Short mmCIF file of C-alpha atoms in Angstrom, two decimals:
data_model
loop_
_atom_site.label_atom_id
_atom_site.label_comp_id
_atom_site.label_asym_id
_atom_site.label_seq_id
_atom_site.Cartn_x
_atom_site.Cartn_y
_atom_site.Cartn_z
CA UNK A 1 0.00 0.00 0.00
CA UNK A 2 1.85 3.25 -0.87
CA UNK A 3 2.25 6.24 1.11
CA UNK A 4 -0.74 8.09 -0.78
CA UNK A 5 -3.10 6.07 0.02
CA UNK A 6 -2.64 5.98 3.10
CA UNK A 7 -2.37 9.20 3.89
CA UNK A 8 -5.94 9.38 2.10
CA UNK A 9 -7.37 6.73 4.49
CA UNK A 10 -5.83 8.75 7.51
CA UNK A 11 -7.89 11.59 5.94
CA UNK A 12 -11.07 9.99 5.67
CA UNK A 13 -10.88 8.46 9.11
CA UNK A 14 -10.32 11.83 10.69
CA UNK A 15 -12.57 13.26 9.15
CA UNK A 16 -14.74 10.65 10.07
CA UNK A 17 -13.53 10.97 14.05
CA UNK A 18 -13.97 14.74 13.57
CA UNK A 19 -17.53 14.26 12.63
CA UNK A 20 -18.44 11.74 15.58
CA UNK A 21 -17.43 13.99 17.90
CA UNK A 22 -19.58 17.02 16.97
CA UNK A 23 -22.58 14.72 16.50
CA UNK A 24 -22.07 13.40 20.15
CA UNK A 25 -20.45 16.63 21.47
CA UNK A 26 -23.66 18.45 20.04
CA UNK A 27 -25.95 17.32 22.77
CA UNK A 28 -23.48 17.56 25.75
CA UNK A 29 -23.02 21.15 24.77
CA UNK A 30 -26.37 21.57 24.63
CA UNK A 31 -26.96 19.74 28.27
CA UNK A 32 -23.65 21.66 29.83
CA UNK A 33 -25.58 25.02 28.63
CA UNK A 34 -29.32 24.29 29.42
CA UNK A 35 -30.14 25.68 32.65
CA UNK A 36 -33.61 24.01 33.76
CA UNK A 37 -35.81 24.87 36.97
CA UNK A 38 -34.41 28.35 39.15
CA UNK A 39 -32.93 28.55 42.40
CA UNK A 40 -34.92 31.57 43.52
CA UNK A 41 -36.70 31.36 46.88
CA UNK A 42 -40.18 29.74 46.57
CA UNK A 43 -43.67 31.68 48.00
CA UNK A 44 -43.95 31.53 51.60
CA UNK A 45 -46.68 28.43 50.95
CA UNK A 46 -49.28 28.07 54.28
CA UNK A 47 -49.03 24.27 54.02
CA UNK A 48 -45.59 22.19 54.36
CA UNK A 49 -45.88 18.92 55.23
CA UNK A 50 -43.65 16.09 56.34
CA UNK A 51 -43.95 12.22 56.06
CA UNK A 52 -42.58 10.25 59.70
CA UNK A 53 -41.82 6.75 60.92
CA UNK A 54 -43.52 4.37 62.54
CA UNK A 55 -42.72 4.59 65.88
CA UNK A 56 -43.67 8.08 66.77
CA UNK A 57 -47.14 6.44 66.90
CA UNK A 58 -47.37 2.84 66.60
CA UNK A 59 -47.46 0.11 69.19
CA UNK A 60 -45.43 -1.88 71.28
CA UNK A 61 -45.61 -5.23 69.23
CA UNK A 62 -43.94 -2.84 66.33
CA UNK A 63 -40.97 -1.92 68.29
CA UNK A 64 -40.29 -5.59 69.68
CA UNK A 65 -41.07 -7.23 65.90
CA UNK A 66 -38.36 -4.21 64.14
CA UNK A 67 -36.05 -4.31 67.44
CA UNK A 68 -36.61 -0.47 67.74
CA UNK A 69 -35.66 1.69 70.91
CA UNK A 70 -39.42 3.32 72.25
CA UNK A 71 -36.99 5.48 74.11
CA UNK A 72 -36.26 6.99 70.85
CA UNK A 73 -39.92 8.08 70.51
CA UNK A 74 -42.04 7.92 73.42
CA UNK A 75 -40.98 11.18 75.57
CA UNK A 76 -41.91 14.19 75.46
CA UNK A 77 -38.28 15.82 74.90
CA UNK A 78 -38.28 13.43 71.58
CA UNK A 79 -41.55 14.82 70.45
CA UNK A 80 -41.07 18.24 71.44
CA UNK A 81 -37.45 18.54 69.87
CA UNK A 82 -38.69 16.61 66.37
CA UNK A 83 -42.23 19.44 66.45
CA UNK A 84 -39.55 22.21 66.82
CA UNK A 85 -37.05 21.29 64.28
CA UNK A 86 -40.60 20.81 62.06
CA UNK A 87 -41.66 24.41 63.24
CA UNK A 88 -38.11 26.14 62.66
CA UNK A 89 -38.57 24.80 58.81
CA UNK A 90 -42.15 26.15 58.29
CA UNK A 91 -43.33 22.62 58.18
CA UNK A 92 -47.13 22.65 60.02
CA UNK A 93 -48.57 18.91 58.79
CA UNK A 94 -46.68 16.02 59.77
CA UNK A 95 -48.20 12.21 58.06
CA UNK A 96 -46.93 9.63 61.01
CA UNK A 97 -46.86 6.16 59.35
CA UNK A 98 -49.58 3.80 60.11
CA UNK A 99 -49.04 1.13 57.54
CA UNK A 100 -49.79 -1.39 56.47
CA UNK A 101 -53.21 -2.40 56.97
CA UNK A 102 -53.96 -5.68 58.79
CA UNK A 103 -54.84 -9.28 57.08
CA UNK A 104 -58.60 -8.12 58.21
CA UNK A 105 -58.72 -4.70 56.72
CA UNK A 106 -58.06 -2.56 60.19
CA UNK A 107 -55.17 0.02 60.14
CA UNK A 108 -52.09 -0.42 61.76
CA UNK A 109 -51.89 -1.32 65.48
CA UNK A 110 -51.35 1.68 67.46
CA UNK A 111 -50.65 2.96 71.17
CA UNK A 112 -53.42 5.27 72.58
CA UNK A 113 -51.30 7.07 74.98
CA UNK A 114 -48.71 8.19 72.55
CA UNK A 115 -50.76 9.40 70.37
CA UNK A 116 -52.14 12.02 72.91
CA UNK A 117 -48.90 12.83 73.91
CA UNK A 118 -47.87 13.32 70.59
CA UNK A 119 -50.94 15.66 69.78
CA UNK A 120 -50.06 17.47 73.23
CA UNK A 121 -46.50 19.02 71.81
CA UNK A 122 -48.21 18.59 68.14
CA UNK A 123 -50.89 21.58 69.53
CA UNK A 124 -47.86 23.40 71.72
CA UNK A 125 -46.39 24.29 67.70
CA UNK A 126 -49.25 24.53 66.07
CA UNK A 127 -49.04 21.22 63.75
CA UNK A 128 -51.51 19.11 62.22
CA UNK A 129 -51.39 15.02 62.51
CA UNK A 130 -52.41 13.25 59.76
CA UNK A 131 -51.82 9.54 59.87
CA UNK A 132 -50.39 7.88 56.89
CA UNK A 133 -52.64 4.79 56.16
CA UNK A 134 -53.25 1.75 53.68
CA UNK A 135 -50.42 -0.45 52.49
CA UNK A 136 -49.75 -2.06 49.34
CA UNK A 137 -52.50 -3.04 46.65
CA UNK A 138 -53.62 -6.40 46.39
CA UNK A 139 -52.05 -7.31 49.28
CA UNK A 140 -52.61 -5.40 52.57
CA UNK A 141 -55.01 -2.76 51.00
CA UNK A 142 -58.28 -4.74 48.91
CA UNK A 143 -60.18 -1.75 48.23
CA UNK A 144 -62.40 -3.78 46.00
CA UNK A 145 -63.09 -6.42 48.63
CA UNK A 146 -66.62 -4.99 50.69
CA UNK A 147 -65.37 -6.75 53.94
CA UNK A 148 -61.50 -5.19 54.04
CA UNK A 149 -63.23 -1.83 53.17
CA UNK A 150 -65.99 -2.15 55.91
CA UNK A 151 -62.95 -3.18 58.72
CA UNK A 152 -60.13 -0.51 56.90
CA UNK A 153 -62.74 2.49 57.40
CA UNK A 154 -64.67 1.37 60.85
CA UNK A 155 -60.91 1.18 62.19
CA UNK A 156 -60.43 4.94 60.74
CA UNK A 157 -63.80 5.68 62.83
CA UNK A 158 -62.30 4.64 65.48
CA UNK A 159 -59.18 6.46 65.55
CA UNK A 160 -60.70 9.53 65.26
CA UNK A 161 -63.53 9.03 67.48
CA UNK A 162 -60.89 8.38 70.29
CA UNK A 163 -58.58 11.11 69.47
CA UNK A 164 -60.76 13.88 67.95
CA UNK A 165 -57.78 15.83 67.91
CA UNK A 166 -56.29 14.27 64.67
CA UNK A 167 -56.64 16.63 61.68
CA UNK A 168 -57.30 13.80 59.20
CA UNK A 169 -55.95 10.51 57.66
CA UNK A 170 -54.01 10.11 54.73
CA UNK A 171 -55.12 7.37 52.51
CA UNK A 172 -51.77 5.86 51.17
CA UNK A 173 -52.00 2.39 48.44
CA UNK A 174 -49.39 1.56 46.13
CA UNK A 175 -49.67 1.16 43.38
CA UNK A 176 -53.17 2.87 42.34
CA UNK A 177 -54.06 1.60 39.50
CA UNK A 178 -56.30 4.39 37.31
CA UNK A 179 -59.15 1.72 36.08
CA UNK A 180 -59.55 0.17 39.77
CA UNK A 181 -63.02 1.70 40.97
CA UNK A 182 -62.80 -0.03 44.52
CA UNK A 183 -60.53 3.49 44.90
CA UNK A 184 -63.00 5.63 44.23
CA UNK A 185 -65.69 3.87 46.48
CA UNK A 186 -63.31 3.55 49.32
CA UNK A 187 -62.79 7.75 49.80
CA UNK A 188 -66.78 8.21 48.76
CA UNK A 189 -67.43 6.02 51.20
CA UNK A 190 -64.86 7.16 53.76
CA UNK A 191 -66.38 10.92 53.68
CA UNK A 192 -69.46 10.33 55.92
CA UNK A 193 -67.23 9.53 58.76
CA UNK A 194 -64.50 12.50 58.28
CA UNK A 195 -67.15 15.90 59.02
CA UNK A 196 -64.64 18.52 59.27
CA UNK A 197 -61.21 16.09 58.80
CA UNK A 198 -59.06 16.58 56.27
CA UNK A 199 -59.42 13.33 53.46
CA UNK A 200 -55.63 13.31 52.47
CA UNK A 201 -54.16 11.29 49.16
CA UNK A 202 -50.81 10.47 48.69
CA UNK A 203 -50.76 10.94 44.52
CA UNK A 204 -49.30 9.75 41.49
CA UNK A 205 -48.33 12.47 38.65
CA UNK A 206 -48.89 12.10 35.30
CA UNK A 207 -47.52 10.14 33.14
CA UNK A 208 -43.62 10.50 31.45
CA UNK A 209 -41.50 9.17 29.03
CA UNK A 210 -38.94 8.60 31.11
CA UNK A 211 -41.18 6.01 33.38
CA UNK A 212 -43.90 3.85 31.22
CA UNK A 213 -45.55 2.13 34.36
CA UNK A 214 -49.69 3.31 34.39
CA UNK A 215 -49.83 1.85 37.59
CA UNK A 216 -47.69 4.88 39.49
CA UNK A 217 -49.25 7.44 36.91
CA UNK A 218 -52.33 8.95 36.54
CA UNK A 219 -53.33 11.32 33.62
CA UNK A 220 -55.01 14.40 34.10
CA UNK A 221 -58.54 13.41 33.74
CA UNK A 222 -57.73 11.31 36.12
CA UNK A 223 -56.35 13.61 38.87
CA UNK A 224 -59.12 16.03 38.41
CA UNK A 225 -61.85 12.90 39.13
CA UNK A 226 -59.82 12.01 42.09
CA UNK A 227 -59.86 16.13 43.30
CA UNK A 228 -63.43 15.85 43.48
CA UNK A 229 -63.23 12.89 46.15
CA UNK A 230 -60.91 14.18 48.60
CA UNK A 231 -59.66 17.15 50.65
CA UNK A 232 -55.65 17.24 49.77
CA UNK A 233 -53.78 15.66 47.23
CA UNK A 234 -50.16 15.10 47.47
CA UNK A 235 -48.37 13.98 44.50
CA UNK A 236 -44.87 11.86 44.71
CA UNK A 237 -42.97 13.85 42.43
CA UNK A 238 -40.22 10.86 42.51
CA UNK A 239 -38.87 7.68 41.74
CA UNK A 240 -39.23 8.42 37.96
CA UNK A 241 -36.05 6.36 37.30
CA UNK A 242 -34.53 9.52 35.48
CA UNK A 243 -30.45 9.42 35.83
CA UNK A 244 -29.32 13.08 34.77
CA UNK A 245 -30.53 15.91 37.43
CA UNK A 246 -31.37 18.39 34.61
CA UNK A 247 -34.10 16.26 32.86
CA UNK A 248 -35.52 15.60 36.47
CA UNK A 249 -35.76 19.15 37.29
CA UNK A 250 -37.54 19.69 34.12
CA UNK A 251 -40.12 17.60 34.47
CA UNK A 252 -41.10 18.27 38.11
CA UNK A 253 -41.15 22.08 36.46
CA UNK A 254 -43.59 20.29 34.08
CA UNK A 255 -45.53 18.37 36.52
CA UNK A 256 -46.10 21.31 38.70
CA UNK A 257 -47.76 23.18 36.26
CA UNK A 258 -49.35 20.71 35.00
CA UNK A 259 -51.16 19.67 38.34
CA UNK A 260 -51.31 23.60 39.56
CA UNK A 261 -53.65 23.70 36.19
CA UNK A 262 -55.72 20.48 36.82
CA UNK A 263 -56.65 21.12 40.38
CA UNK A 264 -57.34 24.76 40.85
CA UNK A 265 -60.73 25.05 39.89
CA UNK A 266 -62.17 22.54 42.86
CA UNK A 267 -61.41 23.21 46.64
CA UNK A 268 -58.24 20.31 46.77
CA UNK A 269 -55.45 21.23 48.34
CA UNK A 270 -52.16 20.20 46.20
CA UNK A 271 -49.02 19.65 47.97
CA UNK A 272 -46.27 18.32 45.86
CA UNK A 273 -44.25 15.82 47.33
CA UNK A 274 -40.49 15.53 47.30
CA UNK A 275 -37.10 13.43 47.45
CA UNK A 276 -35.06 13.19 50.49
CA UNK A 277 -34.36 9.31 50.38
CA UNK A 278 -31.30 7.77 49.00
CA UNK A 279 -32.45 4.07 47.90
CA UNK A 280 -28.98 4.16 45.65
CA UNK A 281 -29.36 0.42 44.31
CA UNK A 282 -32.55 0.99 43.02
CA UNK A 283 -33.76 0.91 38.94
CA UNK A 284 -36.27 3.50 40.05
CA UNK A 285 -34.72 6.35 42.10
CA UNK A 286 -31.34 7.81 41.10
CA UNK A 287 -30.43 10.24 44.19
CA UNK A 288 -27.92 11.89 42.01
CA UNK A 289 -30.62 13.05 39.86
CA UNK A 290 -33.53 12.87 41.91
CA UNK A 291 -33.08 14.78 45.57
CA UNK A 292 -34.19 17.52 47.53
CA UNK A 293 -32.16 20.01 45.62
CA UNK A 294 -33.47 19.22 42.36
CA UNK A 295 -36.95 18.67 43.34
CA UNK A 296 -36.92 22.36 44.82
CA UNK A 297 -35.41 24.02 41.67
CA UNK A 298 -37.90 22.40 39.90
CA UNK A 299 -40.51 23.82 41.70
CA UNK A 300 -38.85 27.31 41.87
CA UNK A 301 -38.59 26.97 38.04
CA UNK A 302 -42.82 26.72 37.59
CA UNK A 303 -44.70 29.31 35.94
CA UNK A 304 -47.82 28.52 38.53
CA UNK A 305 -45.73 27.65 41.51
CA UNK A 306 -47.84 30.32 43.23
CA UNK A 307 -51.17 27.85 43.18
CA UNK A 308 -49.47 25.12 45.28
CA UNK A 309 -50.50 25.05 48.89
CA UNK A 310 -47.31 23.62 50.30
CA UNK A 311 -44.43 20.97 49.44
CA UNK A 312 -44.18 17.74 51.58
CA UNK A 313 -41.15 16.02 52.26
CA UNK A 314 -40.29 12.21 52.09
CA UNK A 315 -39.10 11.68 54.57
CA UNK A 316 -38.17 12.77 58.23
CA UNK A 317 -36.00 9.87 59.00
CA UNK A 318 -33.59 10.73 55.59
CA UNK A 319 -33.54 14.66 56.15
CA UNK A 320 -30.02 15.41 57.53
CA UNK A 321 -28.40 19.07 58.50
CA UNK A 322 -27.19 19.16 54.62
CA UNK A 323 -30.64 18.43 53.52
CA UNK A 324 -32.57 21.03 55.91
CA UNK A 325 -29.72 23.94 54.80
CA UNK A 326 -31.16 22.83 50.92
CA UNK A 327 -34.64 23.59 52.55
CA UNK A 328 -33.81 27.17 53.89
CA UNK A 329 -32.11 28.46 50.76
CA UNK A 330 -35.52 28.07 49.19
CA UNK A 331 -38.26 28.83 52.13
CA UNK A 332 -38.88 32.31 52.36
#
């Protein structure tokens, strides 16, 4: 092969190199230079919210089964110190876990006692209780079957019947399928025993490209059915399996106006809920991308962030001193 050829083929094959790398450089330089979501300070919203543990209100048989400290819960220096950190960060609705339902259909197991003390330092700060209930679909939450849903909602009765001073329950099953009407029929029939409590739903947002599972998205028609069932709606703006922060921040931007749009013309309250959990090994949740940070920019970066009523936090138990500095750079 002579010397002119080659030189030829070296030609051609860096001219071939040269052209790769502006095709693929192309979109890097376009994703070093886009600049999704804001980090301006968001509007001083009247509802934050916070999801807890377990212990703060369950029962004795919890803390043996999960080898769990009480100490760590039941005093009142624990409660009051967690209601003031809560209070410091404009937080004023905290969702205690009470999951899953039982075999039978009745919530969680509880302890009486607790829960008064805990709605003793909840009232010192000014903070609404809203126990998170339900469990996971098809398994600990039936809302089709007529005998779970007679036992899960004469349990809820019952909780607030003996402390009148909760502000509501949460109603929390995963997944939610759109087409399963035993939902529906469950919060319809649910509202003759709440009178002035709050009828909470922890949401789904609408559907993406970037996560093609119906079951932990609901479209818009959807959302604005379920907004006619219940008092507050607050959508898990997460585990969308998205792995670069910038596409993640755009589409909670997306999502919030989307949902801001959808709900506003009923009386719902919409609280969007975000990241604070690692859950690193997961296909669904990429903490690099998804987190506290770039949940809140995306928010910032809405044209209707003024119609949401508050942002909720998953969870309590994952929010560190980092994480709460994130908070205050964007709470006014």
């Amino acid at each position: 092969m002579t010397s002119e050829v080659l030189k030829k083929i070296s030609k051609s094959g860096l001219r071939i190199i040269t052209a790769l790398a502006v095709i693929l450089g192309i979109p890097a330089l376009i994703y070093l230079l886009w600049h999704p979501g804001s980090d301006e300070k968001l509007p001083e919203y009247a509802n934050n919210a916070i999801w807890l543990g377990h212990g703060w209100l369950g029962d004795d048989i919890w803390f043996a089964v999960n080898g769990r400290d009480p100490g760590d819960f039941r005093s009142v220096e624990k409660i009051s110190a967690l209601f003031r950190l809560l209070s410091d960060h404009r937080i004023s609705t905290v969702f205690p876990h009470l999951c899953p339902a039982q075999a039978n259909g009745r919530i969680a197991a509880y302890d009486d006692e607790q829960i008064e003390l805990f709605l003793d330092e909840a009232a010192r700060y000014h903070i609404k209780v809203i126990p998170w209930v339900g469990g996971v679909f098809g398994e600990s939450a039936r809302p089709s079957d007529d005998a779970w849903r007679k036992n899960f909602i004469g349990s809820i009765d019952e909780l607030l019947k003996k402390h009148p001073r909760l502000a509501g329950v949460q109603i929390n099953i995963e997944p939610w399928p759109e087409d399963e009407a035993g939902f529906l029929k469950l919060l319809d029939e649910l509202r003759p025993i709440m009178a002035d409590k709050i009828l909470s739903v922890a949401a789904y947002p609408p559907p993406t490209v970037w996560h093609r599972f119906p079951d932990v998205h609901w479209n818009l028609a959807y959302i604005r059915r379920l907004a006619a069932h219940c008092d507050q709606m607050v959508v898990m703006m997460y585990d969308t399996a998205i792995p670069l922060e910038k596409f993640y921040i755009n589409l909670v931007s997306s999502w919030s106006d989307e949902l801001v749009v959808s709900t506003r013309a009923g009386g719902c309250e919409l609280l969007l809920g975000i990241p604070a959990y690692e859950d690193a090994d997961s296909s669904y949740h990429h903490p690099g991308a998804e987190n506290i940070s770039s949940a809140l920019r995306g928010i910032s970066g809405a044209s209707h962030k003024d119609g949401i009523d508050g942002i909720a936090i998953y969870c309590e138990w994952e929010m560190d001193e980092n994480k709460w500095e994130i908070w205050r750079r964007f709470m006014r």
